[in-house]
Amino acid sequence: MIRLIPLRSYKPGYRSWIAIWIILLLLLWEGIAWILHASMSPQQASSRLPYLHDVVMALFRHAGTLAEQGSVTFGNAAIGFAGGTLLGLALALLMSIAVWLERTLSPYVISSQMVPVIGLAPIVYGIIHNAEWARIVMAAYVTFFPIIIHTLKGLKSTAPEHLELMRSCGASLPAKYIKCLLPSALPGLFSGMKIAAPLAVTSSIVVELMGAPDGLGVLMVSSLYYGNAQVGMFWATIMLSMGIGLISYLVISLAERWLTPWQPEFRTKRGGAA
């Protein structure tokens, strides 16, 4: 007797959908570039959207320079991201201790984000007069706010019965945070980190556009200066910056899966993997 397999078992998984969307996006890029090159001169078309294969060739041709400058941008962004994460976590823990602390600090935390990065970057760079530290400060600046918001939400989502159990056991404040509150806040912390990681890279590049001596932002500005002669290099720096942000997001997602396996989306489903 032939056994029929349910149709739902043929449904593509999450990774398959990501691959499909990436392929469609790349085909769309090539299609639009072909239309532009067919309707105008090659110089005009390349200045608007070059062929994807030309950008890939530029990535390989300038791999050494891109790797060197990309490591500068990523290194400063990573340091600022780590510092902003620690600062945001510390402030979230402090604000969770008492309601009056949250009400006192919240206006300052929110008002700190009212200044756009593009406006704050030249101010910070002008005060510090050090491109490396300016990139670190700006990366930390865009990081700590989403960390505070999501971590504080996670701390508040702790089950009341768990807190009651800790109180009935006479647990101290540090024990309550370590055994109950912090595990509840971890999913929120990782959500904030996934939002902040690409922003940290972007903020570092913004500082580099203000006149830093090195980094991907410098390559972008110099490529624009040479016009069509370096259009492949310009798009290659954009692709690399996107890749750095995507890799940062994926690394944090893997760490979240490893450190918070109790979340519903990470649990092994009956009859197959999640």
Short mmCIF file of C-alpha atoms in Angstrom, two decimals:
data_model
loop_
_atom_site.label_atom_id
_atom_site.label_comp_id
_atom_site.label_asym_id
_atom_site.label_seq_id
_atom_site.Cartn_x
_atom_site.Cartn_y
_atom_site.Cartn_z
CA MET A 1 0.00 0.00 0.00
CA ILE A 2 1.37 3.36 -1.01
CA ARG A 3 1.64 5.83 1.86
CA LEU A 4 0.76 9.40 0.97
CA ILE A 5 2.91 12.12 2.51
CA PRO A 6 0.99 15.21 3.68
CA LEU A 7 1.43 18.28 1.52
CA ARG A 8 2.57 20.32 4.49
CA SER A 9 5.79 18.28 4.61
CA TYR A 10 6.69 19.79 1.22
CA LYS A 11 6.45 23.34 2.43
CA PRO A 12 9.81 25.12 2.17
CA GLY A 13 11.40 26.02 5.45
CA TYR A 14 12.47 29.42 6.71
CA ARG A 15 15.94 29.10 5.19
CA SER A 16 14.44 28.17 1.82
CA TRP A 17 12.30 31.29 1.78
CA ILE A 18 15.34 33.43 2.59
CA ALA A 19 17.26 31.85 -0.29
CA ILE A 20 14.32 32.42 -2.66
CA TRP A 21 14.02 36.08 -1.69
CA ILE A 22 17.75 36.65 -2.10
CA ILE A 23 17.73 35.08 -5.57
CA LEU A 24 14.70 37.15 -6.61
CA LEU A 25 16.36 40.31 -5.31
CA LEU A 26 19.54 39.61 -7.25
CA LEU A 27 17.57 38.88 -10.43
CA LEU A 28 15.60 42.09 -9.94
CA TRP A 29 18.86 44.03 -9.58
CA GLU A 30 20.25 42.58 -12.82
CA GLY A 31 16.95 43.20 -14.60
CA ILE A 32 16.72 46.86 -13.60
CA ALA A 33 20.39 47.41 -14.49
CA TRP A 34 19.79 45.83 -17.91
CA ILE A 35 16.81 48.12 -18.53
CA LEU A 36 18.84 51.19 -17.55
CA HIS A 37 21.75 50.21 -19.78
CA ALA A 38 19.36 49.60 -22.68
CA SER A 39 17.67 53.00 -22.33
CA MET A 40 20.68 55.31 -21.71
CA SER A 41 24.42 55.53 -22.10
CA PRO A 42 26.61 53.07 -20.13
CA GLN A 43 28.10 55.88 -18.05
CA GLN A 44 24.69 57.21 -17.01
CA ALA A 45 23.32 53.73 -16.34
CA SER A 46 26.34 52.72 -14.21
CA SER A 47 26.06 55.88 -12.14
CA ARG A 48 22.49 54.94 -11.26
CA LEU A 49 22.73 51.15 -10.88
CA PRO A 50 25.63 49.06 -12.21
CA TYR A 51 25.34 45.41 -13.11
CA LEU A 52 25.56 43.10 -10.11
CA HIS A 53 28.35 41.06 -11.71
CA ASP A 54 30.41 44.25 -12.10
CA VAL A 55 30.00 44.93 -8.38
CA VAL A 56 31.03 41.36 -7.54
CA MET A 57 34.10 41.72 -9.75
CA ALA A 58 34.99 44.95 -7.95
CA LEU A 59 34.65 43.14 -4.62
CA PHE A 60 37.24 40.57 -5.69
CA ARG A 61 39.47 43.09 -7.45
CA HIS A 62 39.69 45.36 -4.39
CA ALA A 63 39.38 42.60 -1.79
CA GLY A 64 42.57 43.59 0.04
CA THR A 65 41.66 47.26 0.40
CA LEU A 66 38.06 46.47 1.33
CA ALA A 67 39.14 43.93 3.95
CA GLU A 68 41.62 46.36 5.49
CA GLN A 69 39.21 49.30 5.65
CA GLY A 70 36.27 47.10 6.61
CA SER A 71 38.18 45.73 9.60
CA VAL A 72 38.72 49.29 10.83
CA THR A 73 35.01 50.12 10.58
CA PHE A 74 33.89 46.81 12.06
CA GLY A 75 36.45 46.93 14.89
CA ASN A 76 35.38 50.36 16.09
CA ALA A 77 31.70 49.49 15.67
CA ALA A 78 32.15 46.27 17.66
CA ILE A 79 33.87 48.07 20.55
CA GLY A 80 31.16 50.74 20.64
CA PHE A 81 28.45 48.09 20.38
CA ALA A 82 29.89 46.19 23.34
CA GLY A 83 30.18 49.35 25.41
CA GLY A 84 26.66 50.48 24.51
CA THR A 85 25.28 47.04 25.36
CA LEU A 86 26.89 47.08 28.81
CA LEU A 87 25.68 50.63 29.43
CA GLY A 88 22.14 49.84 28.28
CA LEU A 89 22.02 46.66 30.37
CA ALA A 90 23.26 48.49 33.46
CA LEU A 91 20.71 51.28 33.05
CA ALA A 92 17.88 48.79 32.43
CA LEU A 93 18.77 46.90 35.61
CA LEU A 94 18.96 50.15 37.55
CA MET A 95 15.60 51.33 36.22
CA SER A 96 13.98 48.01 37.11
CA ILE A 97 14.89 48.26 40.79
CA ALA A 98 12.33 50.95 41.59
CA VAL A 99 9.57 52.76 39.70
CA TRP A 100 10.87 56.17 40.76
CA LEU A 101 14.26 55.37 39.21
CA GLU A 102 12.60 54.45 35.92
CA ARG A 103 10.51 57.63 35.93
CA THR A 104 13.57 59.73 36.73
CA LEU A 105 15.89 58.25 34.10
CA SER A 106 13.38 57.66 31.28
CA PRO A 107 13.11 61.33 30.16
CA TYR A 108 16.89 61.60 29.89
CA VAL A 109 17.20 58.31 28.03
CA ILE A 110 14.46 59.25 25.55
CA SER A 111 15.69 62.82 25.04
CA SER A 112 19.19 61.53 24.27
CA GLN A 113 17.80 59.95 21.09
CA MET A 114 16.17 63.13 19.80
CA VAL A 115 19.35 64.24 18.02
CA PRO A 116 19.81 62.40 14.67
CA VAL A 117 23.04 60.54 14.09
CA ILE A 118 23.88 62.59 11.00
CA GLY A 119 23.68 65.75 13.13
CA LEU A 120 25.43 64.40 16.21
CA ALA A 121 28.35 62.70 14.41
CA PRO A 122 30.15 65.93 13.33
CA ILE A 123 29.64 67.40 16.82
CA VAL A 124 31.18 64.37 18.51
CA TYR A 125 33.99 64.22 15.96
CA GLY A 126 34.69 67.93 16.41
CA ILE A 127 34.84 67.63 20.21
CA ILE A 128 36.92 64.45 20.42
CA HIS A 129 39.22 65.14 17.42
CA ASN A 130 39.89 61.41 17.21
CA ALA A 131 38.22 59.36 14.50
CA GLU A 132 38.59 56.06 16.33
CA TRP A 133 37.02 57.26 19.56
CA ALA A 134 34.33 59.20 17.69
CA ARG A 135 33.27 56.00 15.90
CA ILE A 136 33.21 54.09 19.18
CA VAL A 137 31.15 56.76 20.92
CA MET A 138 28.61 56.96 18.10
CA ALA A 139 28.28 53.17 17.92
CA ALA A 140 27.65 53.08 21.67
CA TYR A 141 25.17 55.96 21.33
CA VAL A 142 22.92 54.11 18.85
CA THR A 143 23.27 50.84 20.79
CA PHE A 144 22.31 51.62 24.37
CA PHE A 145 18.76 52.88 23.69
CA PRO A 146 17.28 49.71 22.07
CA ILE A 147 19.13 47.64 24.68
CA ILE A 148 17.47 49.59 27.51
CA ILE A 149 13.98 49.43 25.99
CA HIS A 150 13.96 45.72 25.18
CA THR A 151 15.83 44.58 28.30
CA LEU A 152 13.54 46.58 30.57
CA LYS A 153 10.52 45.08 28.83
CA GLY A 154 11.98 41.61 29.38
CA LEU A 155 12.58 42.31 33.07
CA LYS A 156 8.97 43.41 33.46
CA SER A 157 7.68 40.29 31.69
CA THR A 158 8.88 37.99 34.48
CA ALA A 159 6.06 35.72 35.63
CA PRO A 160 4.54 37.00 38.92
CA GLU A 161 4.45 33.47 40.36
CA HIS A 162 8.21 33.18 39.86
CA LEU A 163 8.80 36.41 41.76
CA GLU A 164 6.44 35.26 44.49
CA LEU A 165 8.37 32.01 44.79
CA MET A 166 11.64 33.92 45.15
CA ARG A 167 10.10 36.10 47.88
CA SER A 168 8.73 33.09 49.73
CA CYS A 169 12.18 31.53 49.70
CA GLY A 170 13.68 34.70 51.16
CA ALA A 171 15.98 35.23 48.17
CA SER A 172 18.22 38.27 48.22
CA LEU A 173 18.03 40.96 45.53
CA PRO A 174 21.12 39.68 43.64
CA ALA A 175 19.79 36.12 43.77
CA LYS A 176 16.42 37.26 42.47
CA TYR A 177 18.05 38.95 39.50
CA ILE A 178 20.48 36.15 38.70
CA LYS A 179 18.01 33.25 39.01
CA CYS A 180 14.76 34.86 37.88
CA LEU A 181 14.86 38.34 36.35
CA LEU A 182 17.93 38.11 34.12
CA PRO A 183 16.87 34.85 32.42
CA SER A 184 13.49 36.46 31.68
CA ALA A 185 15.25 39.52 30.24
CA LEU A 186 17.63 37.61 27.95
CA PRO A 187 15.20 37.34 24.98
CA GLY A 188 14.57 41.08 25.18
CA LEU A 189 18.29 41.80 25.48
CA PHE A 190 19.02 39.79 22.32
CA SER A 191 16.18 41.56 20.48
CA GLY A 192 17.76 44.90 21.31
CA MET A 193 21.20 43.65 20.28
CA LYS A 194 19.92 42.45 16.90
CA ILE A 195 18.46 45.89 16.26
CA ALA A 196 21.53 47.77 17.48
CA ALA A 197 24.28 45.75 15.75
CA PRO A 198 23.62 46.99 12.16
CA LEU A 199 23.01 50.51 13.49
CA ALA A 200 26.43 50.49 15.17
CA VAL A 201 28.09 49.76 11.82
CA THR A 202 26.07 52.50 10.10
CA SER A 203 26.95 55.09 12.74
CA SER A 204 30.66 54.29 12.40
CA ILE A 205 30.43 54.83 8.64
CA VAL A 206 28.64 58.16 9.20
CA VAL A 207 31.56 59.36 11.34
CA GLU A 208 33.97 58.29 8.61
CA LEU A 209 32.06 60.40 6.10
CA MET A 210 32.88 63.44 8.25
CA GLY A 211 36.59 63.25 7.43
CA ALA A 212 38.08 60.21 9.17
CA PRO A 213 41.45 59.01 7.77
CA ASP A 214 40.32 55.42 7.16
CA GLY A 215 37.31 53.11 7.05
CA LEU A 216 34.58 52.17 4.58
CA GLY A 217 33.12 55.67 4.70
CA VAL A 218 36.38 57.09 3.36
CA LEU A 219 36.29 54.61 0.47
CA MET A 220 32.72 55.67 -0.31
CA VAL A 221 33.65 59.36 -0.46
CA SER A 222 36.77 58.78 -2.55
CA SER A 223 34.83 56.53 -4.95
CA LEU A 224 32.19 59.22 -5.45
CA TYR A 225 34.96 61.75 -6.13
CA TYR A 226 36.26 59.72 -9.09
CA GLY A 227 32.75 59.25 -10.50
CA ASN A 228 32.11 56.47 -13.02
CA ALA A 229 35.72 55.32 -12.86
CA GLN A 230 35.13 53.97 -9.35
CA VAL A 231 31.41 53.21 -9.41
CA GLY A 232 32.11 49.52 -8.86
CA MET A 233 34.22 50.34 -5.82
CA PHE A 234 31.44 52.54 -4.41
CA TRP A 235 28.83 49.81 -4.68
CA ALA A 236 31.31 47.25 -3.36
CA THR A 237 31.73 49.28 -0.15
CA ILE A 238 27.95 49.43 0.21
CA MET A 239 27.66 45.67 -0.26
CA LEU A 240 30.45 45.07 2.26
CA SER A 241 28.86 47.33 4.87
CA MET A 242 25.55 45.50 4.40
CA GLY A 243 27.38 42.19 4.73
CA ILE A 244 29.04 43.28 7.98
CA GLY A 245 25.69 44.31 9.44
CA LEU A 246 24.06 41.05 8.31
CA ILE A 247 26.86 38.91 9.75
CA SER A 248 26.60 40.78 13.05
CA TYR A 249 22.86 40.08 13.13
CA LEU A 250 23.36 36.39 12.35
CA VAL A 251 26.06 35.95 15.01
CA ILE A 252 23.79 37.46 17.65
CA SER A 253 20.91 35.26 16.47
CA LEU A 254 23.08 32.15 16.86
CA ALA A 255 24.15 33.27 20.34
CA GLU A 256 20.48 33.83 21.22
CA ARG A 257 19.57 30.34 20.06
CA TRP A 258 22.40 28.87 22.15
CA LEU A 259 21.80 30.88 25.34
CA THR A 260 17.98 30.95 25.31
CA PRO A 261 16.91 27.50 24.06
CA TRP A 262 13.67 27.67 26.08
CA GLN A 263 12.07 30.17 23.70
CA PRO A 264 9.16 28.64 21.72
CA GLU A 265 10.77 29.23 18.29
CA PHE A 266 13.90 27.32 19.37
CA ARG A 267 12.22 24.29 20.88
CA THR A 268 12.39 21.02 18.98
CA LYS A 269 9.01 20.20 17.55
CA ARG A 270 7.57 16.70 17.76
CA GLY A 271 8.45 14.81 14.61
CA GLY A 272 11.18 17.16 13.43
CA ALA A 273 13.57 20.01 14.20
CA ALA A 274 12.40 23.55 14.76
#
